C-alpha angles and dihedrals in degrees: 000000000000116000121206129190113199114199116192140159095235133001122222094352126105125346097304092043093052091048090050091048092050092049089050092052093048093051093041090058094051115106114247094012126116121195139188125184129204119200129179095251142328140089126272131183091227110088090212093063106085132186125226094204125039093220136018095242101097094039093049091047092055092042093054092041090059091046092053091045089054091054091050096046105036135038089203108101093194098058111103097215106179110149139047089186118042090209093058111117130173092200116059128192092242091054091048092050090050092052100045094037110187096358105122109190124211089202130030111201113196123193131174095001105153094109100034110039138039122207088248091057091047088055090051090052090052093049094046097049098028085224136140115264119217117189110201105192112206095190136006096275092108093053101039099040095237113359119100092206127032119248089018098100 
């Protein structure tokens, strides 16, 4: 049986959340596949959709802090400036292990991660689970270093 851990910013909310939710449903319906999803916060009827934070307060605080910082630092309204430190990560491997318990994924599928995971933390996830990492970029943030759409910054 293949085991997949889907890590996403939000589940079933906004464009990236709907995409993450649809990916979850596709994998969930595959024979001999088991999936868990971790989102930043929120409740879901599916017991396999887990939340990293109990409430939205901390996540929303960090999210708005980075938005205000962008306005203070850049005049470009399209640049998605979210981190002063590229190693900053809201999700940590120890927190993920605590949430998924004994679920050891073969594949870790990561969508919409610019606010929640650093590349360093993604590497720690890979090393801890000895799993394949699949980054599923929803926009061009990963390729441009901060712009959601190319030629827009």
